[in-house]
RNA sequence: GGGCCUGUAGUUCAACCGGUUAGAGCACCGCCCUGUCACGGCGGAAGUUGCGGGUUCGAAUCCCGUCAGGCCCGCCA
């Protein structure tokens, strides 16, 4: 029977006889003495074997190799003074092995070394193919631990301190319009009909409020059949919450306490409360983004009013057509960013054009208030406007001012991306800084040009701001996102709980009464039976863990993630199935290998 | 659907502008070494340069196609 875990042994254990199980992390054979680093999930401890002190185990230590599984019985001993290892938590002790039992060997060449120098990075496809080995490695083992600790902290806080109850909701549910593409599951019992996997438990948690659950949470798996990114997987985990009879401020305060609790218990980090708040309008104005990274400055400056009458048509025309002209001032940018990079063919130009910009005008601020700029600005911007522009952007010698001009959304998207690229390149992002903030007062709807209709920015159950109900089309929503270092890690809203308001919203997004009844009739009906005011939030748990673990990819926060092609390299999912299985489900595949699908 | 990047020994990387037998660290095998902790020393085995085609006297290197992985755009209420 195991008496201890490897990584937990300390000087206070000296003298004890211990039984350890684990993997050989490394073996060092000095001819007359063999050292084995034995690893389990808690860490490593050094095993010593030599012919004099441990004659029985010495021959047993000889055939050991990396990643062999062994049982070791030995005595915890003080290391000689000159052999202490301050790099290891167990570095004060070592185990004299009285017996070493080989439980299992490695029978094939390891696809990669489990224990390697930090500088060596293994190809990710190999790591995913042999994920069970990858998870043995310190980095991934640590990430799994962080994930576990985060979820544990959430449960302790919500259940023990705040009276939340976890309720599971269906994985097999019904397809709903709006939102992402659904994963579908054919129903054998009901031929021709399909379940959908939930994109989130949204409707069920609202129903639970009608049920009087009052404070619900769930660590909920969600599914969206969309293309993958470094921070997006087709199945992911939300911390889903919903609560009744609370105002927005009360919900935000509770969530601030939750997030602070998570960081405090998992990483010992104190986060000042309350979190800063920005309205959506402010965030778009100052950063061009609804999830701004506020760890650094580089705020945008709107200069539409200064240039609206100038002779430079790109500027005046943009304003005349209802757009804007904004400046991204880059302190010290003159030395950092050459004209070549801003002009067609340059990398900064490319970033801007991918966001829809036609180009980037610029001003370079020189000594004594002199400027270098493109001819069109020099010739067309009156001196007093130039002075006002320099003073409004707080321009100093050496600064580079980049202009975005055009439709508001394109200008914001352009300068947002350039801002992030510049911050990264100029090392403006402080290491280890955590910047949490709320974005509030999102608009209810945005225009979908493809479908020529308004659609819900958040989702169609979001309550309109009480001051704005006169005109829903332009109304603000009582919706909020939590942003951490430029990543949206959570978002929620107060919900509509009156059927008539819900109906107005469906009308506004062009959902006919019939469609609404067909898709959401059960929810509207539930609202007829005494629905409490309620609201909630959902966090992207994988993303939160990724950020807390210091990783750049959500895959490193998930035990068994999928590749960008949505494949599992370990199980080879997805796969073909027997014709008989399809038949049983009353479905057939229209896919023909070698042919283009459309 | 589109753009960009990567693919060389089990693994991490080299191999210059196309030119002898494709090299090195780790891992593996053998020998040596009693205080290492990324131990060290000597030796060995290990390669269809992802795959297919083309250009060339000659291709890891250039070109085309294809497969796999990554980053991004579109998409993701």
XYZ file of C-alpha atoms (C1' of nucleotides) in Angstrom:
675
model
C 0.000 0.000 0.000
C 1.245 3.472 -0.835
C 2.212 5.460 2.238
C 3.209 8.761 0.637
C 3.183 10.735 -2.579
C 6.638 11.484 -4.011
C 6.412 15.253 -4.149
C 5.197 15.625 -0.572
C 8.225 14.224 1.247
C 10.088 16.690 3.461
C 12.808 16.768 6.094
C 10.140 16.033 8.712
C 9.705 12.591 7.112
C 13.345 11.637 7.661
C 13.558 8.256 9.355
C 10.237 6.989 8.009
C 10.005 3.906 5.866
C 7.841 4.715 2.857
C 6.207 2.867 -0.001
C 6.040 4.898 -3.199
C 4.532 4.281 -6.618
C 5.314 6.243 -9.716
C 7.109 6.717 -12.999
C 10.857 6.974 -13.583
C 11.336 10.624 -14.506
C 15.099 10.200 -15.001
C 17.772 7.727 -14.099
C 21.391 8.668 -13.445
C 23.825 5.758 -13.288
C 27.241 6.574 -11.822
C 28.529 3.055 -12.036
C 28.593 2.521 -8.331
C 25.469 4.446 -7.360
C 22.220 4.879 -9.230
C 19.857 7.810 -8.783
C 16.255 7.583 -9.914
C 13.901 10.560 -9.923
C 10.525 9.022 -9.117
C 7.532 11.032 -10.281
C 3.839 10.963 -9.426
C 1.231 13.650 -9.746
C 2.628 15.556 -6.802
C 6.189 15.871 -8.092
C 9.514 14.027 -7.946
C 11.742 12.646 -5.229
C 15.244 11.213 -5.580
C 15.744 7.494 -5.022
C 19.283 6.265 -4.233
C 20.603 2.780 -4.688
C 24.158 1.456 -4.223
C 25.709 -1.898 -3.364
C 26.597 -0.963 0.226
C 23.566 0.860 1.631
C 20.927 -0.891 -0.462
C 22.418 -4.169 -1.733
C 19.030 -5.712 -2.497
C 17.724 -2.919 -4.732
C 20.963 -2.129 -6.580
C 20.510 -4.793 -9.279
C 16.808 -3.877 -9.468
C 17.667 -0.274 -10.297
C 19.904 -1.257 -13.176
C 17.317 -2.062 -15.868
C 15.059 0.919 -15.106
C 14.479 3.405 -17.929
C 12.486 6.596 -18.376
C 8.742 6.211 -17.780
C 8.930 2.719 -16.318
C 6.338 2.211 -13.585
C 7.782 1.081 -10.268
C 6.993 0.418 -6.636
C 9.701 1.452 -4.228
C 10.044 0.728 -0.523
C 12.740 2.735 1.187
C 13.938 4.925 4.004
C 13.593 8.703 3.876
C 17.060 10.085 4.540
C 18.786 13.413 4.938
C 20.827 14.301 1.863
C 24.541 15.018 2.424
C 25.051 18.762 2.913
C 26.863 19.138 -0.417
C 24.095 17.304 -2.298
C 21.042 19.332 -1.320
C 18.951 20.394 -4.289
C 17.222 23.727 -3.636
C 15.456 23.472 -7.009
C 13.251 20.637 -5.759
C 10.639 20.905 -2.988
C 11.863 17.448 -1.943
C 15.512 18.482 -2.351
C 16.436 18.078 1.293
C 15.714 14.362 1.343
C 16.312 11.198 -0.661
C 15.047 7.625 -0.411
C 17.372 4.713 0.216
C 15.606 2.029 -1.779
C 15.330 -1.257 0.078
C 13.374 -2.751 -2.796
C 12.426 -1.678 -6.282
C 9.686 -3.595 -8.043
C 9.213 -3.080 -11.760
C 5.449 -2.963 -12.343
C 5.507 -2.088 -16.015
C 8.122 -1.246 -18.592
C 7.941 0.970 -21.667
C 7.831 -1.415 -24.578
C 8.045 0.981 -27.511
C 10.186 4.045 -28.173
C 8.577 7.050 -26.498
C 7.069 9.340 -29.150
C 8.628 12.206 -27.236
C 10.481 12.678 -23.983
C 8.139 13.245 -21.079
C 10.810 14.937 -19.007
C 12.659 17.499 -21.086
C 14.276 20.874 -20.754
C 11.763 23.720 -20.782
C 13.277 25.069 -23.983
C 12.287 21.993 -25.978
C 8.817 22.214 -27.414
C 7.234 19.099 -28.841
C 5.122 19.272 -31.972
C 1.515 19.765 -30.981
C 0.132 17.051 -33.261
C 2.367 14.525 -31.492
C 1.285 15.806 -28.095
C -2.355 15.399 -29.087
C -1.818 11.958 -30.640
C -0.241 10.768 -27.364
C -2.120 13.103 -25.048
C -1.865 10.685 -22.096
C 1.914 11.120 -22.226
C 1.632 14.859 -22.725
C -0.531 15.117 -19.600
C 2.277 13.483 -17.599
C 4.464 16.477 -18.375
C 4.790 19.155 -15.733
C 3.257 21.943 -17.768
C 0.080 20.095 -18.684
C -0.238 18.414 -15.300
C -0.105 21.889 -13.798
C -2.759 23.170 -16.213
C -5.094 20.319 -15.295
C -4.530 21.157 -11.652
C -5.316 24.840 -12.182
C -8.516 23.890 -13.986
C -9.525 21.601 -11.153
C -8.720 24.223 -8.518
C -10.723 26.861 -10.387
C -13.795 24.650 -10.547
C -13.357 23.670 -6.917
C -13.155 27.325 -5.868
C -16.280 28.091 -7.880
C -18.242 25.309 -6.197
C -17.111 26.264 -2.720
C -18.001 29.903 -3.250
C -21.307 29.511 -5.053
C -22.616 26.597 -3.015
C -21.187 27.176 0.443
C -21.185 30.960 0.590
C -23.885 32.084 -1.808
C -26.503 29.337 -1.754
C -26.364 28.355 -5.412
C -27.637 24.952 -6.503
C -26.183 23.016 -9.404
C -28.793 21.640 -11.790
C -27.972 19.580 -14.846
C -29.759 20.400 -18.070
C -30.236 18.242 -21.172
C -27.464 17.531 -23.638
C -30.032 16.242 -26.109
C -32.258 19.220 -26.710
C -33.898 21.047 -29.572
C -32.392 23.123 -32.332
C -33.020 26.852 -31.999
C -32.715 29.620 -34.572
C -30.157 32.408 -34.196
C -26.681 31.880 -32.931
C -24.139 29.330 -33.993
C -24.547 26.245 -36.145
C -25.939 23.322 -34.127
C -24.496 19.864 -33.721
C -27.333 17.515 -34.580
C -28.132 14.054 -33.260
C -30.602 11.912 -35.185
C -33.429 10.352 -33.204
C -33.841 6.635 -33.825
C -37.193 6.480 -32.083
C -38.514 9.469 -34.019
C -37.316 8.952 -37.578
C -36.544 12.119 -39.497
C -36.206 14.204 -36.345
C -33.100 15.488 -34.648
C -31.891 16.650 -31.294
C -29.366 19.468 -31.111
C -26.545 19.649 -28.618
C -26.888 22.811 -26.514
C -24.983 25.939 -27.499
C -25.604 26.905 -23.891
C -28.211 25.997 -21.269
C -29.815 29.419 -21.781
C -33.472 28.458 -22.053
C -33.337 25.820 -19.351
C -31.766 28.100 -16.792
C -34.467 30.664 -17.405
C -37.083 27.951 -16.954
C -35.366 27.017 -13.690
C -35.971 30.577 -12.522
C -39.664 30.099 -13.292
C -39.350 26.916 -11.216
C -38.197 28.891 -8.217
C -34.646 27.530 -8.110
C -33.654 31.157 -7.421
C -29.884 30.637 -7.659
C -28.726 28.163 -10.292
C -25.295 27.289 -11.559
C -23.822 24.558 -13.693
C -20.427 23.596 -15.013
C -21.951 23.024 -18.415
C -20.609 21.553 -21.614
C -21.624 23.553 -24.668
C -21.363 22.801 -28.373
C -21.058 25.088 -31.390
C -20.354 23.799 -34.864
C -18.217 26.705 -36.040
C -14.614 26.994 -37.166
C -11.930 26.723 -34.516
C -9.371 29.221 -33.282
C -6.660 29.289 -30.665
C -9.352 30.284 -28.154
C -12.324 28.395 -29.611
C -13.185 24.684 -29.480
C -16.357 23.038 -30.815
C -17.144 21.705 -27.362
C -16.260 23.871 -24.430
C -17.211 24.419 -20.833
C -19.185 27.277 -19.380
C -19.700 28.254 -15.817
C -23.385 29.023 -16.252
C -25.294 31.030 -13.638
C -28.783 32.466 -13.293
C -30.426 34.214 -10.370
C -33.793 35.714 -9.534
C -34.761 39.051 -7.978
C -31.375 40.710 -8.446
C -30.415 43.978 -10.074
C -27.547 44.303 -12.512
C -25.400 45.903 -9.811
C -26.107 43.067 -7.402
C -25.246 40.469 -10.038
C -22.011 42.226 -10.961
C -20.997 42.577 -7.309
C -21.604 38.884 -6.651
C -19.566 37.955 -9.709
C -16.735 40.263 -8.749
C -16.582 38.482 -5.407
C -16.624 35.129 -7.219
C -13.780 36.057 -9.557
C -11.761 37.558 -6.724
C -12.311 34.354 -4.735
C -11.082 32.233 -7.646
C -7.873 34.218 -8.075
C -7.301 34.398 -4.320
C -7.729 30.697 -3.609
C -6.094 29.325 -6.759
C -3.204 31.741 -7.159
C -3.110 33.828 -4.007
C -3.743 36.965 -6.033
C -5.755 39.817 -4.509
C -7.916 41.572 -7.064
C -9.117 45.027 -6.098
C -12.904 45.440 -5.998
C -15.034 46.672 -7.568
C -13.878 46.066 -11.140
C -13.740 49.113 -13.408
C -16.688 49.523 -15.766
C -16.900 50.935 -19.244
C -20.038 51.307 -21.270
C -20.010 49.706 -24.674
C -20.088 53.197 -26.222
C -17.059 54.330 -24.200
C -15.132 51.163 -24.994
C -15.773 51.525 -28.701
C -14.855 55.205 -28.575
C -11.615 54.823 -26.645
C -10.429 51.405 -27.844
C -12.496 50.500 -30.915
C -13.349 47.220 -29.233
C -15.964 45.777 -26.894
C -13.255 43.721 -25.223
C -10.391 46.172 -24.882
C -7.081 45.174 -23.398
C -6.593 47.962 -20.869
C -3.258 46.760 -19.545
C -1.726 49.473 -21.711
C -2.742 52.885 -23.035
C -2.729 53.674 -26.759
C -6.247 55.092 -26.596
C -7.969 56.204 -29.767
C -8.877 59.854 -30.260
C -11.875 60.934 -32.330
C -10.978 63.903 -34.530
C -13.993 63.809 -36.851
C -15.050 67.326 -35.880
C -11.582 68.753 -36.642
C -11.302 67.352 -40.141
C -14.885 67.308 -41.323
C -14.489 70.468 -43.387
C -10.904 70.044 -44.533
C -9.944 69.600 -48.164
C -8.714 66.046 -47.738
C -11.646 64.100 -49.142
C -10.759 60.847 -47.385
C -11.330 62.607 -44.059
C -14.136 65.016 -44.876
C -15.878 62.443 -47.038
C -15.831 59.840 -44.269
C -17.557 62.258 -41.892
C -19.988 63.459 -44.545
C -21.084 59.874 -45.162
C -21.794 59.312 -41.476
C -18.467 57.741 -40.625
C -15.644 58.924 -38.415
C -11.974 59.829 -38.389
C -9.947 58.565 -35.448
C -6.302 58.692 -34.465
C -4.173 56.033 -32.822
C -1.320 57.988 -31.235
C 1.786 55.846 -30.741
C 4.293 57.412 -28.322
C 7.781 56.852 -29.680
C 6.272 55.284 -32.774
C 8.470 57.222 -35.194
C 11.508 55.092 -34.451
C 9.541 51.882 -34.255
C 7.344 51.975 -37.333
C 8.696 52.954 -40.742
C 6.654 54.408 -43.599
C 7.269 51.224 -45.571
C 5.261 49.272 -43.014
C 2.309 51.672 -43.152
C 2.125 51.804 -46.935
C 0.733 49.122 -49.271
C 2.785 45.961 -48.946
C 3.748 46.704 -45.344
C 2.704 44.546 -42.394
C 0.817 47.301 -40.576
C -0.986 48.166 -43.809
C -1.921 44.516 -44.170
C -3.417 44.382 -40.680
C -5.430 47.504 -41.471
C -6.631 46.286 -44.843
C -7.727 42.942 -43.398
C -10.003 44.933 -41.124
C -11.469 46.679 -44.153
C -9.440 49.904 -44.192
C -8.267 51.292 -47.516
C -5.095 52.662 -45.957
C -3.585 54.476 -43.004
C -2.785 58.169 -43.144
C -0.139 59.298 -40.670
C 1.532 62.246 -39.011
C 5.020 62.047 -37.561
C 5.674 64.555 -34.807
C 9.136 66.112 -34.955
C 11.009 68.602 -32.771
C 9.462 71.996 -31.989
C 5.994 70.940 -33.079
C 7.064 70.322 -36.681
C 5.436 67.382 -38.440
C 6.069 65.044 -41.344
C 2.944 63.798 -43.006
C 1.422 62.799 -46.295
C 0.876 65.564 -48.848
C -2.892 65.422 -48.662
C -2.869 66.300 -44.965
C -0.102 68.906 -45.263
C -1.967 70.676 -48.078
C -5.464 70.440 -46.677
C -5.379 70.687 -42.912
C -5.238 74.299 -41.705
C -2.509 75.103 -39.175
C -4.903 75.807 -36.312
C -6.679 72.484 -36.882
C -3.316 70.744 -36.923
C -2.411 72.429 -33.637
C -5.714 71.369 -32.097
C -5.194 67.826 -33.376
C -1.701 67.609 -31.882
C -2.890 68.946 -28.575
C -5.958 66.695 -28.428
C -3.830 63.614 -29.099
C -1.261 64.896 -26.607
C 1.386 64.398 -29.282
C 5.026 64.699 -28.287
C 8.205 64.698 -30.337
C 8.819 61.209 -31.702
C 5.164 60.185 -31.721
C 3.445 58.599 -34.673
C -0.230 59.314 -35.284
C -2.072 56.753 -37.388
C -5.447 57.703 -38.884
C -8.458 55.597 -39.561
C -11.173 57.189 -41.703
C -14.394 55.673 -42.985
C -17.424 53.820 -41.665
C -17.383 53.720 -37.855
C -17.203 49.935 -37.518
C -14.316 49.633 -39.973
C -12.330 52.447 -38.371
C -12.760 50.883 -34.952
C -11.887 47.382 -36.135
C -8.823 48.700 -37.956
C -7.376 50.772 -35.138
C -8.208 48.038 -32.592
C -6.123 45.521 -34.487
C -3.278 47.934 -35.164
C -3.344 48.973 -31.513
C -2.941 45.374 -30.361
C -0.181 44.622 -32.851
C 1.737 47.760 -31.862
C 1.392 47.035 -28.136
C 2.770 43.559 -28.656
C 5.659 44.716 -30.808
C 6.618 47.599 -28.515
C 6.363 45.419 -25.402
C 3.768 47.691 -23.846
C 1.947 44.776 -22.195
C 3.091 44.376 -18.578
C 3.980 40.809 -17.621
C 1.739 39.207 -15.052
C -0.774 42.021 -14.931
C -4.432 41.074 -14.617
C -6.888 43.577 -15.911
C -10.538 42.822 -15.283
C -13.307 45.121 -16.384
C -16.994 45.130 -17.119
C -18.406 46.343 -20.395
C -22.036 47.419 -19.907
C -24.932 48.898 -21.857
C -24.497 46.878 -25.021
C -26.898 47.702 -27.836
C -29.861 45.342 -28.130
C -29.397 44.707 -31.835
C -26.981 44.993 -34.673
C -27.642 45.088 -38.380
C -26.981 41.892 -40.284
C -26.230 43.096 -43.804
C -26.308 39.605 -45.330
C -29.798 38.837 -44.084
C -30.979 42.457 -44.212
C -32.388 42.382 -40.716
C -31.601 43.291 -37.136
C -30.303 40.523 -34.925
C -29.741 40.265 -31.221
C -26.222 41.255 -30.255
C -26.330 39.153 -27.101
C -29.333 36.860 -27.455
C -33.046 37.494 -27.934
C -33.918 37.054 -24.247
C -31.883 40.042 -23.126
C -33.905 42.766 -21.421
C -33.916 46.225 -22.969
C -32.764 49.136 -20.852
C -35.908 50.571 -19.147
C -35.122 54.080 -20.448
C -34.966 52.876 -24.041
C -38.105 50.790 -24.497
C -39.758 53.468 -26.633
C -37.605 52.453 -29.602
C -36.267 48.952 -29.314
C -34.301 49.186 -32.563
C -31.769 51.556 -31.007
C -32.214 50.477 -27.397
C -29.427 49.575 -25.044
C -29.624 46.189 -23.373
C -29.077 45.438 -19.702
C -26.174 43.268 -20.779
C -22.628 43.022 -19.525
C -19.402 41.288 -20.482
C -16.445 40.567 -18.240
C -13.137 41.205 -20.000
C -9.755 39.940 -18.829
C -6.679 41.228 -20.650
C -8.550 41.672 -23.899
C -10.393 38.368 -23.768
C -14.117 38.130 -23.169
C -14.292 35.610 -20.353
C -17.937 36.041 -19.426
C -21.116 37.697 -20.468
C -24.691 37.952 -19.345
C -27.739 40.082 -18.943
C -30.974 40.671 -17.172
C -33.628 38.700 -19.027
C -37.000 39.580 -20.369
C -39.659 38.098 -18.098
C -42.812 39.641 -19.557
C -44.238 37.785 -22.570
C -45.243 40.997 -24.326
C -41.724 42.452 -24.178
C -40.379 39.145 -25.432
C -42.797 39.311 -28.311
C -41.633 42.854 -29.225
C -38.068 41.612 -29.398
C -39.014 38.697 -31.615
C -40.869 41.151 -33.836
C -37.821 43.402 -34.020
C -35.501 40.639 -35.195
C -38.042 39.556 -37.759
C -39.092 36.359 -36.042
C -42.735 35.823 -36.930
C -45.216 35.000 -34.221
C -45.540 31.564 -35.736
C -41.788 30.914 -35.777
C -41.404 32.246 -32.260
C -44.208 30.044 -31.059
C -42.728 27.057 -32.860
C -39.189 27.556 -31.551
C -39.695 29.184 -28.171
C -43.372 28.624 -27.461
C -42.550 26.617 -24.364
C -40.581 29.542 -22.923
C -43.250 32.117 -23.730
C -45.838 29.833 -22.237
C -43.762 29.380 -19.076
C -43.597 33.158 -18.737
C -47.394 33.190 -18.444
C -47.251 31.381 -15.117
C -45.553 33.812 -12.766
C -41.976 34.466 -13.802
C -39.600 36.241 -11.455
C -37.332 38.975 -12.756
C -34.037 37.230 -13.349
C -30.654 37.515 -14.924
C -27.401 35.675 -15.212
C -24.026 35.227 -16.724
C -21.907 32.554 -18.350
C -18.131 32.277 -18.240
C -15.864 30.629 -20.772
C -14.165 28.367 -18.278
C -11.537 27.029 -20.687
C -10.524 30.563 -21.622
C -10.297 31.616 -17.989
C -8.103 28.612 -17.174
C -5.971 29.306 -20.238
C -5.302 32.842 -19.049
C -4.657 31.802 -15.460
C -2.243 29.105 -16.643
C -0.430 31.617 -18.827
C -1.167 29.708 -22.019
C -1.884 31.110 -25.476
C -4.163 28.287 -26.581
C -7.399 27.000 -25.135
C -6.206 23.509 -26.077
C -3.681 23.697 -23.263
C -6.540 24.177 -20.796
C -8.465 21.104 -22.019
C -7.441 17.508 -21.363
C -8.441 16.129 -24.747
C -8.967 18.953 -27.233
C -9.560 18.886 -30.963
C -7.412 20.194 -33.806
C -8.344 23.129 -36.014
C -9.975 20.593 -38.343
C -12.127 19.545 -35.357
C -10.443 16.159 -35.162
C -9.329 14.251 -32.093
C -5.882 12.919 -32.987
C -6.009 10.467 -30.093
C -9.270 8.687 -30.896
C -9.369 9.640 -34.585
C -12.859 11.056 -34.126
C -14.903 11.778 -36.102
C -15.109 8.564 -38.072
C -17.294 6.797 -40.557
C -19.995 4.459 -39.256
C -21.593 1.268 -40.482
C -24.328 1.535 -43.041
C -26.491 -0.409 -40.594
C -26.151 2.322 -37.986
C -27.282 4.940 -40.455
C -30.194 2.831 -41.543
C -31.315 2.359 -37.965
C -31.362 6.143 -37.642
C -33.222 6.609 -40.902
C -30.484 8.822 -42.302
C -28.112 8.664 -45.253
C -24.951 10.568 -46.063
C -24.937 12.646 -49.223
C -21.166 13.036 -49.052
C -19.209 11.528 -51.927
C -15.460 11.328 -51.445
C -13.483 13.287 -53.997
C -16.319 15.616 -54.854
C -16.541 19.207 -53.836
C -19.211 19.904 -51.310
C -21.119 23.123 -51.504
C -14.531 29.183 -48.658
C -9.741 32.225 -48.430
C -4.557 34.008 -46.864
C 0.049 32.890 -44.390
C 3.529 29.452 -41.805
C 5.475 24.479 -40.666
C 6.713 19.158 -41.969
C 14.510 16.241 -42.169
C 16.569 9.823 -37.331
C 11.970 7.901 -31.837
C 12.392 13.321 -30.610
C 14.347 18.615 -30.724
C 16.965 21.040 -34.359
C 21.186 21.849 -38.406
C 22.452 21.180 -43.536
C 24.362 28.717 -46.961
C 22.695 30.506 -53.721
C 20.647 23.215 -56.253
C 26.565 20.020 -55.751
C 30.923 14.506 -52.140
C 28.573 9.587 -47.749
C 22.001 14.475 -44.891
C 24.855 16.244 -39.336
C 24.321 17.369 -33.784
C 21.817 17.159 -28.609
C 18.333 14.016 -25.990
C 16.208 9.080 -26.163
C 17.687 3.810 -27.537
C 21.839 -0.349 -27.455
C 27.006 -1.717 -25.526
C 31.251 -0.573 -22.323
C 33.250 2.650 -18.254
C 32.306 5.774 -13.918
C 30.200 5.856 -5.799
C 26.944 12.012 -5.009
C 24.406 13.181 -9.463
C 19.985 15.942 -10.101
C 19.369 18.381 -18.032
C 25.403 13.713 -14.374
C 29.796 12.588 -17.250
C 33.250 9.647 -20.809
C 34.023 6.123 -25.075
C 31.592 3.474 -28.935
C 27.159 1.824 -31.803
C 22.532 1.474 -34.207
C 19.053 4.690 -36.139
C 16.696 8.569 -42.413
C 11.629 6.660 -48.619
C 13.965 14.589 -45.898
C 5.150 13.871 -44.895
C 3.317 11.736 -49.753
C 2.964 12.035 -55.404
C 4.669 14.287 -59.747
C 7.830 17.821 -62.447
C 12.388 20.865 -63.711
C 17.723 19.570 -63.707
C 23.726 16.194 -65.304
C 22.313 16.461 -60.027
C 16.627 18.120 -55.475
C 15.926 18.015 -48.235
C 16.786 22.657 -51.160
C 13.295 25.069 -57.069
C 8.023 24.306 -59.247
C 2.978 21.907 -59.174
C -0.384 18.849 -56.585
C -1.774 16.404 -52.129
C -1.968 15.055 -46.766
C -1.249 16.590 -41.715
C -0.517 20.446 -37.929
C -0.587 25.716 -36.580
C -1.974 31.250 -36.914
C -5.546 34.422 -39.058
C -9.975 36.285 -42.170
C -14.927 34.844 -43.054
C -17.972 32.262 -39.288
C -18.662 32.083 -33.757
C -26.751 35.229 -30.748
